[in-house]
Short mmCIF file of C-alpha atoms in Angstrom, two decimals:
data_model
loop_
_atom_site.label_atom_id
_atom_site.label_comp_id
_atom_site.label_asym_id
_atom_site.label_seq_id
_atom_site.Cartn_x
_atom_site.Cartn_y
_atom_site.Cartn_z
CA UNK A 1 49.61 -10.71 26.60
CA UNK A 2 46.18 -9.53 29.32
CA UNK A 3 42.96 -10.01 27.73
CA UNK A 4 40.06 -8.18 29.64
CA UNK A 5 36.28 -9.83 28.64
CA UNK A 6 33.06 -6.86 29.35
CA UNK A 7 29.85 -7.10 29.88
CA UNK A 8 29.08 -6.55 26.66
CA UNK A 9 31.16 -9.58 25.35
CA UNK A 10 33.98 -8.23 23.09
CA UNK A 11 37.46 -8.38 24.58
CA UNK A 12 39.89 -6.28 25.28
CA UNK A 13 43.48 -7.32 24.09
CA UNK A 14 46.49 -5.41 26.57
CA UNK A 15 50.42 -6.59 25.35
CA UNK A 16 52.74 -5.73 28.32
CA UNK A 17 56.15 -5.54 28.02
CA UNK A 18 58.44 -6.65 30.65
CA UNK A 19 61.25 -6.34 28.78
CA UNK A 20 61.25 -2.92 28.63
CA UNK A 21 59.09 -2.20 32.07
CA UNK A 22 59.46 -5.55 34.87
CA UNK A 23 58.46 -3.16 38.05
CA UNK A 24 55.21 -1.68 36.58
CA UNK A 25 54.22 -5.45 34.76
CA UNK A 26 54.78 -7.07 37.88
CA UNK A 27 52.47 -4.66 39.78
CA UNK A 28 49.91 -4.71 37.05
CA UNK A 29 49.93 -8.64 37.45
CA UNK A 30 49.61 -8.35 41.06
CA UNK A 31 46.85 -5.78 41.24
CA UNK A 32 44.75 -8.33 38.00
CA UNK A 33 45.13 -11.42 39.71
CA UNK A 34 43.83 -9.86 43.01
CA UNK A 35 40.52 -9.38 41.45
CA UNK A 36 41.57 -5.33 41.77
CA UNK A 37 40.57 -3.53 37.64
CA UNK A 38 37.08 -6.35 38.22
CA UNK A 39 33.97 -4.06 38.08
CA UNK A 40 35.70 -0.46 37.77
CA UNK A 41 34.96 0.91 34.21
CA UNK A 42 36.78 2.30 31.33
CA UNK A 43 36.56 6.68 30.53
CA UNK A 44 38.24 6.90 27.07
CA UNK A 45 38.99 4.27 24.59
CA UNK A 46 41.24 5.47 21.61
CA UNK A 47 41.67 2.16 19.59
CA UNK A 48 45.00 0.88 19.10
CA UNK A 49 46.57 2.95 21.44
CA UNK A 50 45.44 2.97 24.71
CA UNK A 51 42.61 2.71 27.58
CA UNK A 52 42.19 4.91 30.37
CA UNK A 53 40.17 3.67 33.54
CA UNK A 54 40.18 3.55 37.12
#
């Protein structure tokens, strides 16, 4: 699980499925660990379904 901490103190929790998409999860984790997503904006949030940012 990945927890994203927002500036307002709220959190977004992401559940990853490496058994279904191992390369996608590995790539995402690599980018997270490099800080790639730090400071990026979420453009769309649908609670309980998806987030979209970039």
